[in-house]
Amino acid sequence: KNEVEQSPQNLTAQEGEFITINCSYSVGISALHWLQQHPGGGIVSLFMLSSGKKKHGRLIATINIQEKHSSLHITASHPRDSAVYICAVGSQGGSEKLVFGKGTKLTVNP
Amino acid sequence: GAGVSQSPSNKVTEKGKDVELRCDPISGHTALYWYRQRLGQGLEFLIYFQGNSAPDKSGLPSDRFSAERTGESVSTLTIQRTQQEDSAVYLCASSYKLDSLYEQYFGPGTRLTVT
């Protein structure tokens, strides 16, 4: 079993829809990261959080440490949000190296 | 300011040759990471450098892989006797400590193709 599980693997939405991507992990973590990988391959860090909730524009990330679960929400989705969204966890007490989920491929149609 | 840069952006090499990939981190970032992404697969950790501490090499897949970092600057990832399964995008990231957490900034990657 992968240490970081994401769902769904693929997601297709219509422009304007509310999107939720889920991430569950099985190890102790220092922080959880949400990353966005564009079709060209570049990776951008969206959020890094160790508790609670963070919001940036139309993006919201939440984490429940007790349940070892995080969600990434996109409000009023837009075709430019189409990308692969990757959940990654930083290991506790060590190198902060990231363990990655397999990603969720989001396609937002106009 | 300048982000993480990597060179070359693309590299095609013949099986059995050695290759060297370069990463220039963001100035002032103490930590540097190498990751690999094979086609259609998720990212894998390879190696981590933090200041003058011994690197965490736990992700290197074989002894053909090695990496060095000069102080808190440039890093090189070397793959000796390349094999076709080494074909992947090799990503470098650097980070600094923010409120006891390390936010990572990724480079554009080097796409390695072994023929």
Short mmCIF file of C-alpha atoms in Angstrom, two decimals:
data_model
loop_
_atom_site.label_atom_id
_atom_site.label_comp_id
_atom_site.label_asym_id
_atom_site.label_seq_id
_atom_site.Cartn_x
_atom_site.Cartn_y
_atom_site.Cartn_z
CA LYS A 1 0.00 0.00 0.00
CA ASN A 2 1.35 3.39 -0.98
CA GLU A 3 2.10 5.67 1.95
CA VAL A 4 0.16 8.46 0.25
CA GLU A 5 -3.12 7.71 -1.49
CA GLN A 6 -4.98 10.20 -3.63
CA SER A 7 -8.46 10.09 -5.06
CA PRO A 8 -9.79 10.33 -7.60
CA GLN A 9 -7.05 9.40 -10.05
CA ASN A 10 -8.79 11.30 -12.84
CA LEU A 11 -11.42 14.01 -12.62
CA THR A 12 -13.33 15.80 -15.35
CA ALA A 13 -15.44 18.82 -14.51
CA GLN A 14 -17.35 21.57 -16.22
CA GLU A 15 -16.20 25.15 -15.83
CA GLY A 16 -17.60 26.65 -12.66
CA GLU A 17 -17.91 23.41 -10.73
CA PHE A 18 -16.57 22.94 -7.20
CA ILE A 19 -13.70 20.44 -7.17
CA THR A 20 -12.47 18.27 -4.31
CA ILE A 21 -9.36 16.11 -4.38
CA ASN A 22 -8.60 13.87 -1.42
CA CYS A 23 -5.36 12.64 0.08
CA SER A 24 -4.81 10.08 2.82
CA TYR A 25 -1.48 9.14 4.33
CA SER A 26 -0.28 6.44 6.68
CA VAL A 27 2.93 7.85 8.16
CA GLY A 28 3.77 10.52 10.68
CA ILE A 29 4.42 13.77 8.90
CA SER A 30 5.93 17.17 9.50
CA ALA A 31 3.86 18.81 6.79
CA LEU A 32 1.62 18.05 3.85
CA HIS A 33 2.15 19.68 0.49
CA TRP A 34 -0.19 20.19 -2.43
CA LEU A 35 1.60 20.63 -5.74
CA GLN A 36 0.37 21.47 -9.22
CA GLN A 37 2.05 20.01 -12.28
CA HIS A 38 1.23 21.67 -15.56
CA PRO A 39 1.04 19.78 -18.86
CA GLY A 40 4.52 21.08 -19.72
CA GLY A 41 5.87 19.38 -16.60
CA GLY A 42 6.63 22.33 -14.33
CA ILE A 43 5.74 21.85 -10.67
CA VAL A 44 4.43 24.62 -8.48
CA SER A 45 3.91 24.41 -4.75
CA LEU A 46 0.34 25.42 -3.91
CA PHE A 47 0.16 24.81 -0.18
CA MET A 48 2.25 23.54 2.69
CA LEU A 49 0.31 22.87 5.86
CA SER A 50 0.66 21.05 9.13
CA SER A 51 -2.75 21.82 10.60
CA GLY A 52 -6.08 23.45 9.90
CA LYS A 53 -6.88 25.19 6.67
CA LYS A 54 -5.25 27.52 4.17
CA LYS A 55 -6.82 29.56 1.38
CA HIS A 56 -5.28 31.17 -1.65
CA GLY A 57 -7.62 32.69 -4.17
CA ARG A 58 -9.99 29.97 -5.35
CA LEU A 59 -7.95 27.22 -3.75
CA ILE A 60 -8.52 25.87 -0.25
CA ALA A 61 -6.53 23.15 1.48
CA THR A 62 -7.51 21.45 4.71
CA ILE A 63 -5.83 18.83 6.83
CA ASN A 64 -7.07 16.60 9.64
CA ILE A 65 -4.03 15.31 11.50
CA GLN A 66 -5.98 12.82 13.62
CA GLU A 67 -7.59 11.23 10.56
CA LYS A 68 -4.42 11.60 8.42
CA HIS A 69 -6.44 13.15 5.64
CA SER A 70 -6.26 16.29 3.54
CA SER A 71 -8.45 17.80 0.88
CA LEU A 72 -7.79 20.32 -1.86
CA HIS A 73 -10.79 22.29 -3.03
CA ILE A 74 -11.08 24.47 -6.11
CA THR A 75 -14.04 26.83 -6.22
CA ALA A 76 -15.46 28.13 -9.51
CA SER A 77 -13.14 25.90 -11.54
CA HIS A 78 -11.73 27.17 -14.80
CA PRO A 79 -10.10 25.42 -17.79
CA ARG A 80 -6.76 26.90 -16.74
CA ASP A 81 -7.00 24.81 -13.56
CA SER A 82 -6.49 21.71 -15.72
CA ALA A 83 -3.35 20.05 -14.41
CA VAL A 84 -2.16 17.17 -12.28
CA TYR A 85 -2.52 17.85 -8.57
CA ILE A 86 -0.09 16.01 -6.34
CA CYS A 87 -0.27 15.43 -2.62
CA ALA A 88 3.05 14.92 -0.87
CA VAL A 89 4.04 14.47 2.75
CA GLY A 90 7.24 15.51 4.43
CA SER A 91 8.70 12.91 6.75
CA GLN A 92 8.97 13.63 10.45
CA GLY A 93 12.19 14.40 12.25
CA GLY A 94 14.53 14.09 9.37
CA SER A 95 15.29 15.24 5.90
CA GLU A 96 11.91 16.71 4.94
CA LYS A 97 12.12 14.57 1.84
CA LEU A 98 8.73 14.24 0.22
CA VAL A 99 6.73 11.09 -0.35
CA PHE A 100 4.33 11.64 -3.21
CA GLY A 101 0.89 10.46 -4.11
CA LYS A 102 0.34 9.38 -7.69
CA GLY A 103 -1.50 12.56 -8.56
CA THR A 104 -4.98 13.49 -9.69
CA LYS A 105 -5.38 14.54 -13.29
CA LEU A 106 -7.98 17.32 -13.45
CA THR A 107 -9.57 18.39 -16.70
CA VAL A 108 -11.94 21.35 -16.63
CA ASN A 109 -13.98 21.74 -19.76
CA PRO A 110 -15.35 25.11 -20.89
CA GLY B 1 14.13 36.65 -8.17
CA ALA B 2 15.64 33.72 -10.03
CA GLY B 3 14.13 30.33 -9.41
CA VAL B 4 15.72 26.91 -9.39
CA SER B 5 17.46 26.23 -12.67
CA GLN B 6 18.51 22.92 -14.16
CA SER B 7 20.67 21.97 -17.09
CA PRO B 8 20.49 20.55 -19.60
CA SER B 9 16.75 20.71 -20.17
CA ASN B 10 16.93 17.63 -22.38
CA LYS B 11 19.58 14.94 -22.66
CA VAL B 12 19.66 11.98 -25.01
CA THR B 13 22.38 9.46 -24.35
CA GLU B 14 23.32 5.98 -25.41
CA LYS B 15 22.99 3.08 -23.03
CA GLY B 16 26.18 2.61 -21.07
CA LYS B 17 27.30 6.25 -21.17
CA ASP B 18 27.66 8.42 -18.09
CA VAL B 19 25.57 11.58 -17.70
CA GLU B 20 25.80 14.56 -15.38
CA LEU B 21 22.81 16.72 -14.52
CA ARG B 22 23.14 20.10 -12.88
CA CYS B 23 20.95 22.02 -10.46
CA ASP B 24 21.36 25.63 -9.35
CA PRO B 25 19.18 26.24 -6.30
CA ILE B 26 17.69 29.52 -5.18
CA SER B 27 20.32 31.58 -3.41
CA GLY B 28 20.07 31.20 0.35
CA HIS B 29 18.17 27.94 0.26
CA THR B 30 19.91 25.53 2.58
CA ALA B 31 18.22 22.33 1.47
CA LEU B 32 18.36 20.71 -1.95
CA TYR B 33 16.51 17.63 -3.21
CA TRP B 34 16.66 15.45 -6.30
CA TYR B 35 13.56 13.62 -7.48
CA ARG B 36 12.79 11.43 -10.48
CA GLN B 37 9.60 11.07 -12.47
CA ARG B 38 9.35 8.21 -14.92
CA LEU B 39 6.86 8.48 -17.74
CA GLY B 40 3.32 8.09 -16.45
CA GLN B 41 4.46 7.56 -12.89
CA GLY B 42 4.66 9.56 -9.71
CA LEU B 43 7.63 11.40 -8.31
CA GLU B 44 10.30 9.47 -6.44
CA PHE B 45 12.78 10.88 -3.93
CA LEU B 46 16.43 10.30 -4.78
CA ILE B 47 18.70 12.31 -2.47
CA TYR B 48 18.62 15.26 -0.06
CA PHE B 49 21.30 17.75 1.01
CA GLN B 50 21.03 20.04 4.04
CA GLY B 51 23.89 22.38 4.77
CA ASN B 52 27.00 20.55 5.88
CA SER B 53 25.11 17.49 7.13
CA ALA B 54 25.64 14.10 5.54
CA PRO B 55 23.23 13.74 2.60
CA ASP B 56 20.24 11.43 2.80
CA LYS B 57 20.91 9.01 -0.05
CA SER B 58 18.17 6.58 0.84
CA GLY B 59 16.30 7.06 -2.45
CA LEU B 60 19.15 6.38 -4.87
CA PRO B 61 18.10 3.30 -6.87
CA SER B 62 21.57 1.84 -7.40
CA ASP B 63 25.26 2.57 -6.93
CA ARG B 64 25.33 3.92 -10.48
CA PHE B 65 23.68 7.04 -9.09
CA SER B 66 25.59 9.64 -7.10
CA ALA B 67 25.24 13.30 -6.30
CA GLU B 68 27.35 16.08 -4.93
CA ARG B 69 26.67 19.54 -3.64
CA THR B 70 29.19 22.33 -3.22
CA GLY B 71 28.38 24.12 0.03
CA GLU B 72 24.89 25.57 -0.33
CA SER B 73 25.10 26.08 -4.06
CA VAL B 74 25.14 23.99 -7.19
CA SER B 75 24.50 20.26 -7.16
CA THR B 76 25.26 17.62 -9.76
CA LEU B 77 23.56 14.26 -10.15
CA THR B 78 25.68 11.69 -11.96
CA ILE B 79 24.39 8.49 -13.49
CA GLN B 80 27.06 6.04 -14.58
CA ARG B 81 26.58 3.34 -17.22
CA THR B 82 23.08 4.54 -18.01
CA GLN B 83 20.33 2.01 -18.62
CA GLN B 84 17.05 2.44 -20.48
CA GLU B 85 15.13 2.32 -17.20
CA ASP B 86 16.97 5.50 -16.17
CA SER B 87 14.93 7.43 -18.74
CA ALA B 88 12.89 9.94 -16.76
CA VAL B 89 12.53 13.58 -15.86
CA TYR B 90 14.95 14.45 -13.09
CA LEU B 91 13.70 17.27 -10.91
CA CYS B 92 15.63 19.35 -8.44
CA ALA B 93 14.07 21.37 -5.65
CA SER B 94 15.46 23.71 -3.04
CA SER B 95 13.92 24.95 0.15
CA TYR B 96 14.32 27.16 3.17
CA LYS B 97 12.82 26.91 6.62
CA LEU B 98 9.60 28.84 7.17
CA ASP B 99 7.97 28.52 10.58
CA SER B 100 9.81 25.22 11.10
CA LEU B 101 8.54 23.87 7.78
CA TYR B 102 10.38 23.55 4.47
CA GLU B 103 8.55 24.81 1.39
CA GLN B 104 10.11 23.35 -1.73
CA TYR B 105 10.66 25.19 -4.98
CA PHE B 106 11.05 23.00 -8.03
CA GLY B 107 13.22 23.45 -11.07
CA PRO B 108 11.94 22.77 -14.60
CA GLY B 109 13.60 19.36 -14.73
CA THR B 110 15.97 17.56 -17.06
CA ARG B 111 14.38 15.05 -19.40
CA LEU B 112 16.79 12.16 -19.80
CA THR B 113 16.31 9.66 -22.62
CA VAL B 114 18.56 6.61 -22.77
CA THR B 115 18.53 4.91 -26.16
#
